[in-house]
Short mmCIF file of C-alpha atoms in Angstrom, two decimals:
data_model
loop_
_atom_site.label_atom_id
_atom_site.label_comp_id
_atom_site.label_asym_id
_atom_site.label_seq_id
_atom_site.Cartn_x
_atom_site.Cartn_y
_atom_site.Cartn_z
CA MET W 446 0.00 0.00 0.00
CA SER W 447 1.28 3.46 -0.91
CA LYS W 448 0.62 6.56 1.16
CA ILE W 449 -0.12 9.76 -0.76
CA VAL W 450 -0.22 13.04 1.17
CA ILE W 451 -1.63 16.21 -0.37
CA ILE W 452 -0.86 19.54 1.30
CA GLY W 453 -3.65 21.99 0.54
CA ALA W 454 -7.40 21.68 0.02
CA SER W 455 -8.35 24.54 -2.27
CA THR W 456 -8.99 24.58 -6.01
CA GLY W 457 -5.89 22.48 -6.67
CA GLY W 458 -5.56 20.26 -3.62
CA LEU W 459 -9.16 19.13 -3.22
CA PRO W 460 -9.63 18.03 -6.86
CA ALA W 461 -6.23 16.32 -6.59
CA ALA W 462 -7.43 14.33 -3.58
CA TYR W 463 -10.62 13.18 -5.30
CA GLU W 464 -8.90 12.37 -8.58
CA MET W 465 -6.09 10.53 -6.79
CA LYS W 466 -8.51 8.38 -4.81
CA ALA W 467 -10.55 7.61 -7.91
CA ALA W 468 -7.42 6.58 -9.80
CA LEU W 469 -5.83 4.49 -7.03
CA GLY W 470 -8.86 2.94 -5.36
CA GLY W 471 -9.05 1.52 -1.85
CA LYS W 472 -5.67 -0.24 -1.89
CA HIS W 473 -3.79 3.00 -1.31
CA GLU W 474 -4.11 5.71 1.32
CA VAL W 475 -4.79 9.36 0.46
CA THR W 476 -4.53 12.04 3.17
CA VAL W 477 -5.12 15.78 2.90
CA ILE W 478 -3.35 18.27 5.15
CA SER W 479 -5.18 21.61 5.28
CA ASN W 480 -4.73 24.73 7.38
CA THR W 481 -8.51 25.09 7.47
CA GLU W 482 -11.46 22.80 8.19
CA ASP W 483 -13.41 24.29 5.29
CA PHE W 484 -13.19 24.56 1.54
CA HIS W 485 -13.52 28.12 0.21
CA PHE W 486 -14.17 28.89 -3.44
CA VAL W 487 -11.53 31.59 -3.93
CA PRO W 488 -12.78 32.99 -7.29
CA SER W 489 -15.94 34.25 -5.54
CA ASN W 490 -14.06 36.43 -3.04
CA PRO W 491 -14.56 39.67 -5.04
CA TRP W 492 -18.32 39.09 -4.77
CA VAL W 493 -18.02 38.55 -1.01
CA ALA W 494 -16.17 41.87 -0.72
CA VAL W 495 -19.23 43.80 -1.99
CA GLY W 496 -21.84 41.66 -0.24
CA TRP W 497 -23.01 39.71 -3.29
CA ARG W 498 -22.00 36.48 -1.59
CA THR W 499 -21.45 35.35 2.00
CA ARG W 500 -18.97 32.87 3.45
CA LYS W 501 -21.79 30.35 3.71
CA ASP W 502 -22.49 30.65 -0.01
CA ILE W 503 -18.96 29.69 -1.07
CA SER W 504 -17.73 27.40 1.74
CA PHE W 505 -18.42 23.97 3.15
CA PRO W 506 -16.76 21.66 5.72
CA LEU W 507 -14.12 19.38 4.23
CA ARG W 508 -14.19 16.41 6.58
CA PRO W 509 -17.57 14.78 5.83
CA HIS W 510 -17.05 15.02 2.07
CA LEU W 511 -13.49 13.68 2.17
CA GLU W 512 -14.29 10.87 4.58
CA LYS W 513 -17.22 9.80 2.41
CA LYS W 514 -14.63 9.12 -0.31
CA GLY W 515 -12.25 7.34 2.04
CA ILE W 516 -9.79 10.25 2.16
CA GLY W 517 -8.19 11.28 5.45
CA LEU W 518 -8.00 14.88 6.68
CA ILE W 519 -5.49 16.51 9.03
CA ALA W 520 -6.87 20.00 9.60
CA GLU W 521 -3.61 21.58 10.69
CA ALA W 522 -1.12 23.75 8.85
CA ALA W 523 1.95 21.95 7.50
CA GLN W 524 5.03 23.19 9.35
CA LYS W 525 7.87 21.04 8.03
CA ILE W 526 8.54 18.72 5.11
CA ASP W 527 11.33 16.21 5.62
CA PRO W 528 12.14 14.62 2.23
CA ALA W 529 14.84 12.42 3.79
CA LYS W 530 12.28 10.76 6.08
CA ASN W 531 9.34 11.24 3.67
CA GLU W 532 7.33 12.95 6.40
CA VAL W 533 5.22 16.07 6.85
CA THR W 534 4.93 17.55 10.34
CA THR W 535 2.05 19.89 11.17
CA ALA W 536 2.02 22.94 13.41
CA VAL W 537 0.38 20.92 16.19
CA GLY W 538 2.89 18.10 15.90
CA ALA W 539 1.06 15.49 13.84
CA VAL W 540 3.36 13.48 11.58
CA ALA W 541 2.14 12.25 8.18
CA PRO W 542 4.45 9.77 6.42
CA TYR W 543 4.24 9.59 2.64
CA ASP W 544 5.43 7.59 -0.32
CA TYR W 545 4.33 10.41 -2.63
CA LEU W 546 3.71 14.02 -1.72
CA VAL W 547 1.61 16.51 -3.70
CA ILE W 548 2.13 20.15 -2.77
CA ALA W 549 -0.94 22.27 -3.51
CA THR W 550 -0.58 24.92 -0.83
CA GLY W 551 -1.28 27.98 -2.91
CA PRO W 552 0.85 31.05 -2.14
CA LYS W 553 2.08 32.99 0.83
CA LEU W 554 0.76 36.54 0.52
CA ALA W 555 3.77 38.84 0.62
CA PHE W 556 2.13 41.91 2.16
CA GLU W 557 5.28 42.55 4.18
CA GLU W 558 7.18 43.53 1.03
CA ILE W 559 5.39 46.89 0.83
CA GLU W 560 4.97 49.13 3.85
CA GLY W 561 1.35 49.64 4.82
CA ILE W 562 -0.53 47.24 2.54
CA GLY W 563 -2.76 44.41 3.61
CA PRO W 564 -5.62 43.67 6.02
CA GLY W 565 -5.07 45.26 9.41
CA LYS W 566 -3.08 48.03 7.75
CA ASN W 567 -4.19 50.53 5.11
CA THR W 568 -5.58 48.43 2.24
CA VAL W 569 -7.94 45.48 1.94
CA SER W 570 -7.59 42.24 0.00
CA VAL W 571 -9.74 39.63 -1.74
CA CYS W 572 -7.14 36.85 -1.61
CA THR W 573 -8.96 34.84 1.09
CA VAL W 574 -12.54 34.69 2.32
CA ASP W 575 -11.42 36.19 5.64
CA HIS W 576 -9.88 39.10 3.75
CA ALA W 577 -13.00 39.49 1.60
CA GLU W 578 -15.25 39.63 4.67
CA ASP W 579 -12.99 42.30 6.16
CA ALA W 580 -13.08 44.17 2.84
CA TYR W 581 -16.88 44.14 2.89
CA GLU W 582 -17.04 45.44 6.44
CA LYS W 583 -14.73 48.31 5.51
CA TYR W 584 -16.72 48.89 2.31
CA LEU W 585 -19.91 49.39 4.32
CA ASN W 586 -18.12 51.97 6.47
CA PHE W 587 -16.74 53.62 3.31
CA LEU W 588 -20.24 53.99 1.89
CA LYS W 589 -21.15 56.22 4.84
CA GLU W 590 -18.39 58.68 3.87
CA PRO W 591 -17.40 57.91 0.26
CA GLY W 592 -14.35 59.29 -1.49
CA PRO W 593 -11.57 58.26 -3.91
CA VAL W 594 -10.92 54.55 -4.47
CA VAL W 595 -7.61 52.94 -5.51
CA ILE W 596 -7.60 49.33 -6.72
CA GLY W 597 -4.74 47.37 -8.22
CA ALA W 598 -1.89 44.89 -8.12
CA ALA W 599 1.56 45.43 -6.65
CA GLN W 600 4.91 44.79 -8.28
CA LEU W 601 5.70 41.06 -8.65
CA ALA W 602 1.98 40.28 -8.47
CA SER W 603 1.10 37.32 -10.65
CA CYS W 604 -2.68 37.18 -10.35
CA PHE W 605 -4.08 40.32 -11.94
CA GLY W 606 -7.55 39.01 -12.78
CA PRO W 607 -9.12 39.53 -9.33
CA ALA W 608 -7.91 43.14 -9.25
CA TYR W 609 -9.64 43.89 -12.56
CA GLU W 610 -12.72 41.95 -11.45
CA PHE W 611 -12.96 43.86 -8.19
CA ALA W 612 -12.60 47.23 -9.90
CA PHE W 613 -15.46 46.46 -12.29
CA ILE W 614 -17.61 44.73 -9.65
CA LEU W 615 -17.19 47.67 -7.29
CA ASP W 616 -18.09 50.07 -10.10
CA THR W 617 -21.23 48.03 -10.82
CA ASP W 618 -22.24 47.95 -7.17
CA LEU W 619 -21.75 51.71 -6.76
CA ARG W 620 -23.87 52.36 -9.85
CA ARG W 621 -26.63 50.17 -8.44
CA ARG W 622 -26.47 52.24 -5.27
CA LYS W 623 -26.65 55.39 -7.48
CA ILE W 624 -23.56 56.97 -5.90
CA ARG W 625 -20.89 56.13 -8.50
CA LYS W 626 -20.65 59.77 -9.67
CA LYS W 627 -19.36 60.76 -6.22
CA ILE W 628 -16.48 58.27 -6.23
CA PRO W 629 -13.40 58.54 -8.50
CA ILE W 630 -11.72 55.16 -9.10
CA THR W 631 -8.07 54.70 -10.08
CA PHE W 632 -6.55 51.37 -11.12
CA VAL W 633 -2.84 50.98 -10.28
CA THR W 634 -0.83 48.11 -11.74
CA SER W 635 2.70 46.95 -12.34
CA GLU W 636 1.67 45.76 -15.82
CA PRO W 637 3.22 47.64 -18.78
CA TYR W 638 -0.27 48.18 -20.19
CA ILE W 639 -3.87 47.49 -19.24
CA GLY W 640 -4.82 43.92 -20.15
CA HIS W 641 -1.28 42.54 -20.02
CA LEU W 642 -2.38 40.18 -17.21
CA GLY W 643 1.12 38.80 -16.73
CA LEU W 644 0.63 37.02 -20.05
CA GLY W 645 1.78 39.63 -22.53
CA GLY W 646 -1.86 40.17 -23.42
CA VAL W 647 -4.26 37.57 -24.78
CA GLY W 648 -6.08 38.31 -27.99
CA ASP W 649 -7.27 41.91 -27.69
CA THR W 650 -7.34 42.10 -23.89
CA LYS W 651 -5.53 45.44 -24.10
CA GLY W 652 -8.22 46.98 -26.27
CA LEU W 653 -11.07 45.28 -24.40
CA MET W 654 -9.92 46.27 -20.92
CA GLU W 655 -8.98 49.83 -21.87
CA HIS W 656 -12.36 50.29 -23.55
CA GLU W 657 -14.17 48.96 -20.48
CA MET W 658 -12.24 51.29 -18.18
CA ARG W 659 -13.05 54.29 -20.35
CA GLU W 660 -16.71 53.31 -20.48
CA ARG W 661 -16.80 53.12 -16.67
CA ASP W 662 -14.66 56.23 -16.13
CA ILE W 663 -11.93 54.31 -14.28
CA LYS W 664 -8.54 56.02 -14.57
CA TRP W 665 -5.44 53.85 -14.72
CA ILE W 666 -1.73 53.99 -13.99
CA THR W 667 0.56 51.33 -15.48
CA ASN W 668 4.25 50.58 -14.91
CA ALA W 669 3.62 51.49 -11.28
CA LYS W 670 5.66 50.39 -8.29
CA ILE W 671 3.91 50.92 -4.97
CA LYS W 672 6.43 52.40 -2.54
CA LYS W 673 4.33 52.62 0.61
CA VAL W 674 0.76 53.12 1.78
CA GLU W 675 -0.21 55.37 4.63
CA GLN W 676 -3.70 55.99 5.95
CA GLY W 677 -5.54 57.62 3.08
CA LYS W 678 -2.44 58.04 0.88
CA MET W 679 -0.57 55.75 -1.52
CA THR W 680 2.88 56.61 -2.87
CA VAL W 681 3.65 55.06 -6.24
CA GLU W 682 6.70 55.32 -8.45
CA ILE W 683 5.69 55.49 -12.10
CA LEU W 684 8.21 54.58 -14.78
CA ALA W 685 9.57 57.70 -16.53
CA GLU W 686 7.34 59.96 -14.39
CA GLY W 687 8.65 59.58 -10.85
CA GLU W 688 6.71 59.44 -7.60
CA LYS W 689 3.07 60.33 -7.26
CA GLU W 690 0.76 60.42 -4.25
CA LEU W 691 -2.74 59.01 -4.64
CA PRO W 692 -5.33 59.93 -2.00
CA PHE W 693 -7.99 57.35 -1.19
CA LYS W 694 -10.80 56.53 1.19
CA TYR W 695 -10.85 52.84 0.20
CA SER W 696 -8.17 50.71 -1.43
CA MET W 697 -7.82 47.05 -2.47
CA ILE W 698 -4.33 45.97 -3.54
CA LEU W 699 -3.29 42.45 -4.53
CA PRO W 700 0.18 41.61 -3.16
CA ALA W 701 3.02 39.66 -4.69
CA PHE W 702 3.06 35.94 -3.96
CA LYS W 703 5.78 33.77 -2.42
CA GLY W 704 6.01 30.13 -1.46
CA VAL W 705 4.70 29.14 1.98
CA ASP W 706 7.35 28.71 4.66
CA ALA W 707 7.05 24.93 5.10
CA VAL W 708 7.74 24.45 1.39
CA ALA W 709 10.26 27.24 0.82
CA GLN W 710 12.59 25.97 3.54
CA VAL W 711 13.16 22.55 1.89
CA GLU W 712 16.64 22.60 0.39
CA GLY W 713 16.69 22.31 -3.38
CA LEU W 714 12.91 22.17 -3.77
CA CYS W 715 12.15 25.78 -4.64
CA ASN W 716 13.35 28.87 -6.48
CA PRO W 717 14.42 31.98 -4.51
CA ARG W 718 10.79 33.12 -4.15
CA GLY W 719 9.83 29.81 -2.58
CA PHE W 720 7.91 28.38 -5.54
CA VAL W 721 8.36 24.66 -6.23
CA ILE W 722 10.53 23.82 -9.24
CA VAL W 723 8.90 21.11 -11.35
CA ASP W 724 9.80 19.22 -14.50
CA GLY W 725 7.47 18.51 -17.42
CA PHE W 726 5.60 15.93 -15.34
CA GLN W 727 4.82 18.22 -12.34
CA ARG W 728 7.58 16.45 -10.40
CA SER W 729 10.45 17.91 -8.40
CA PRO W 730 13.75 17.26 -10.21
CA LYS W 731 15.52 16.86 -6.85
CA TYR W 732 12.85 14.77 -5.09
CA PRO W 733 11.13 12.48 -7.64
CA ASN W 734 8.38 11.45 -5.20
CA ILE W 735 7.32 15.07 -4.63
CA TYR W 736 4.87 16.69 -7.05
CA ALA W 737 3.42 20.20 -7.03
CA VAL W 738 0.34 21.74 -8.65
CA GLY W 739 -1.27 25.15 -8.75
CA VAL W 740 -0.12 28.58 -7.67
CA CYS W 741 2.74 27.14 -5.59
CA ILE W 742 4.80 26.06 -8.61
CA ALA W 743 7.56 28.06 -10.28
CA ILE W 744 6.72 29.45 -13.72
CA PRO W 745 9.00 32.04 -15.32
CA PRO W 746 7.44 35.33 -16.47
CA VAL W 747 6.09 35.21 -19.99
CA GLU W 748 8.25 38.23 -20.80
CA ALA W 749 10.42 40.77 -19.03
CA THR W 750 8.50 43.90 -18.02
CA PRO W 751 9.84 47.30 -16.88
CA VAL W 752 8.22 46.80 -13.47
CA PRO W 753 8.41 43.10 -12.46
CA THR W 754 5.28 41.01 -12.95
CA GLY W 755 4.67 37.33 -12.35
CA ALA W 756 2.90 34.70 -14.44
CA PRO W 757 -0.61 33.63 -13.39
CA LYS W 758 -1.77 30.05 -12.94
CA THR W 759 -5.39 29.80 -14.00
CA GLY W 760 -7.97 27.14 -13.15
CA TYR W 761 -7.73 25.31 -16.46
CA MET W 762 -3.96 25.15 -16.18
CA ILE W 763 -4.19 23.85 -12.60
CA GLU W 764 -6.72 21.23 -13.66
CA SER W 765 -4.25 19.86 -16.20
CA MET W 766 -1.45 19.90 -13.59
CA VAL W 767 -3.60 17.84 -11.22
CA THR W 768 -4.44 15.26 -13.87
CA ALA W 769 -0.79 14.92 -14.88
CA ALA W 770 0.39 14.50 -11.27
CA VAL W 771 -2.27 11.89 -10.53
CA HIS W 772 -1.55 9.84 -13.66
CA ASN W 773 2.20 9.96 -13.07
CA ILE W 774 1.94 8.91 -9.44
CA LYS W 775 -0.29 6.01 -10.44
CA ASP W 776 2.18 4.98 -13.13
CA SER W 777 5.03 5.11 -10.60
CA ILE W 778 3.10 2.95 -8.15
CA ASP W 779 2.37 0.49 -10.98
CA GLY W 780 6.06 0.36 -11.87
CA LYS W 781 5.66 2.27 -15.14
CA PRO W 782 7.64 5.30 -16.30
CA VAL W 783 5.86 8.64 -15.92
CA SER W 784 4.52 9.94 -19.21
CA THR W 785 1.70 12.45 -18.68
CA LYS W 786 2.44 16.13 -19.18
CA PRO W 787 0.12 19.04 -18.35
CA THR W 788 -1.06 21.33 -21.12
CA TRP W 789 -0.32 24.58 -19.27
CA ASN W 790 -3.01 26.29 -21.34
CA ALA W 791 -4.65 29.38 -19.85
CA LEU W 792 -8.40 29.91 -19.84
CA CYS W 793 -10.06 32.50 -17.63
CA LEU W 794 -13.51 33.94 -17.04
CA ALA W 795 -13.21 37.47 -15.61
CA ASP W 796 -16.44 38.86 -14.17
CA MET W 797 -17.23 42.58 -14.53
CA GLY W 798 -20.35 42.72 -12.41
CA ASN W 799 -22.85 42.83 -15.26
CA THR W 800 -20.72 41.50 -18.13
CA GLY W 801 -17.32 39.82 -18.40
CA VAL W 802 -14.29 38.90 -20.48
CA ALA W 803 -13.17 35.38 -21.38
CA PHE W 804 -9.70 34.72 -22.69
CA VAL W 805 -7.82 31.70 -23.94
CA ALA W 806 -4.04 31.32 -24.36
CA MET W 807 -2.86 27.94 -25.67
CA PRO W 808 -0.20 27.42 -24.54
CA GLN W 809 0.26 30.11 -21.91
CA ILE W 810 3.90 30.71 -22.83
CA PRO W 811 4.30 32.11 -26.39
CA PRO W 812 4.41 31.31 -29.24
CA ARG W 813 0.75 30.27 -29.02
CA ASN W 814 -1.53 28.19 -31.16
CA VAL W 815 -4.59 30.04 -29.84
CA THR W 816 -4.83 33.57 -28.43
CA TRP W 817 -8.37 34.82 -28.06
CA SER W 818 -10.50 37.11 -25.89
CA LYS W 819 -14.12 38.16 -25.98
CA LYS W 820 -16.51 40.25 -23.89
CA GLY W 821 -20.16 39.53 -23.19
CA LYS W 822 -22.85 39.08 -20.56
CA TRP W 823 -22.57 35.34 -21.20
CA VAL W 824 -19.18 35.43 -19.40
CA HIS W 825 -20.80 36.88 -16.27
CA LEU W 826 -23.44 34.15 -16.40
CA ALA W 827 -20.82 31.47 -17.10
CA LYS W 828 -18.84 32.55 -14.04
CA ILE W 829 -21.94 32.20 -11.86
CA ALA W 830 -22.63 28.77 -13.36
CA PHE W 831 -19.01 27.74 -12.84
CA GLU W 832 -19.16 28.75 -9.17
CA LYS W 833 -22.26 26.67 -8.54
CA TYR W 834 -20.99 23.73 -10.57
CA PHE W 835 -17.53 23.63 -8.98
CA ILE W 836 -18.80 23.87 -5.39
CA ARG W 837 -21.33 21.11 -6.08
CA LYS W 838 -18.64 19.02 -7.76
CA MET W 839 -16.32 19.39 -4.73
CA LYS W 840 -19.13 18.42 -2.35
CA LYS W 841 -19.91 15.32 -4.39
CA GLY W 842 -16.25 14.40 -4.81
CA VAL W 843 -16.47 14.26 -8.60
CA SER W 844 -13.16 14.52 -10.40
CA GLU W 845 -14.00 14.91 -14.09
CA PRO W 846 -12.58 17.98 -15.86
CA PHE W 847 -14.90 20.97 -16.16
CA TYR W 848 -13.21 23.37 -18.54
CA GLU W 849 -12.68 21.21 -21.61
CA LYS W 850 -16.06 19.53 -21.40
CA THR W 851 -18.08 22.66 -20.71
CA ILE W 852 -16.47 26.05 -21.25
CA LEU W 853 -14.29 25.16 -24.24
CA ASP W 854 -17.20 23.48 -26.00
CA ALA W 855 -19.33 26.57 -25.36
CA MET W 856 -16.62 28.68 -26.98
CA GLY W 857 -16.50 26.41 -30.00
CA ILE W 858 -13.04 24.99 -29.22
CA LYS W 859 -13.40 21.29 -29.94
CA LYS W 860 -9.70 20.59 -29.90
CA LEU W 861 -7.00 22.55 -28.13
CA GLU W 862 -5.19 23.34 -31.37
CA GLU W 863 -8.26 24.82 -33.06
CA THR W 864 -9.06 28.51 -33.19
CA PRO W 865 -12.38 29.53 -31.54
CA LYS W 866 -15.25 30.24 -33.90
#
């Protein structure tokens, strides 16, 4: 019997657990280590931050659903990985031995890299459901005395989508409240241009996103490095322009990501930012029985930018990482050579409150076979449907892929190499 331990139970770790158990059956042991007792659907956090969703809407307890599938749960944060002993030790002292380890921790949020940003300081966040609830509480207070808003993504950020989503969702909510005209909104980003997304643009995302910002009267500042944030004032350094102070009454800034401490401290496992180095099979080159999927893996930037940006890892890409890791671990257990590679294609649905933008980059790293983006209300509706579907799927413990069967077919992409109709 082989023991497989998965660290993390979010949009990468939980599907990995279900898919692993389905592939291996009852002869092998699958255990999940999670720093929380609950699953939270992270893509819905921007909705939580304006009160369109609650924690209850996007969360559920992990244990009953995992145990129903014969999967163990240790609801404690991983503190140490010992690859020599093949053990994971948790913060409370539990020890989980493994034959194969799958790291799906997600990122460490590097708020400390910029003075004054983050929950408990001078800006809010939508990175976790706790942060989103805090953002909503502060939003309600803001509505009593509205003023300028600053939304954006810091230097070295790699997940720009939620910043754009929150800007447009907030704009939509303010218009519904009939107070938008009182509130100037500025979008601040390290991207070289609007719609870069850490991907060098996808299709006409530059034109689409700029048009949408003009339509909604959202000003923007690109090539921006946030120097510090004080109460009500953000200092940014703009390439070729110098420093500028932006006043605000409410601000949401996405931070840069790093690898979590328990992973980053393993010698030879990670790059300098603490992200796990993987080969073409999602496997650590140094530790062949350690795999990694999701935001925690190291991916080089698509291109060098004047202000550093990272590369995003979208849901479709993560789904293919999970499938590759599961198939390769099964092959290893069966005594076969690993052979399954992830596609690393990017597909994203970005909500804008009352419409949305979908984009496809196949593969994510240029040159690409497919690069496509399109705006429409159908994207907003598709994102709502995806939320409901994915949460239901995670409750039921179903492991079949969603994107290729549903979203790609809806876009008219029957094969990954074809151009959308």
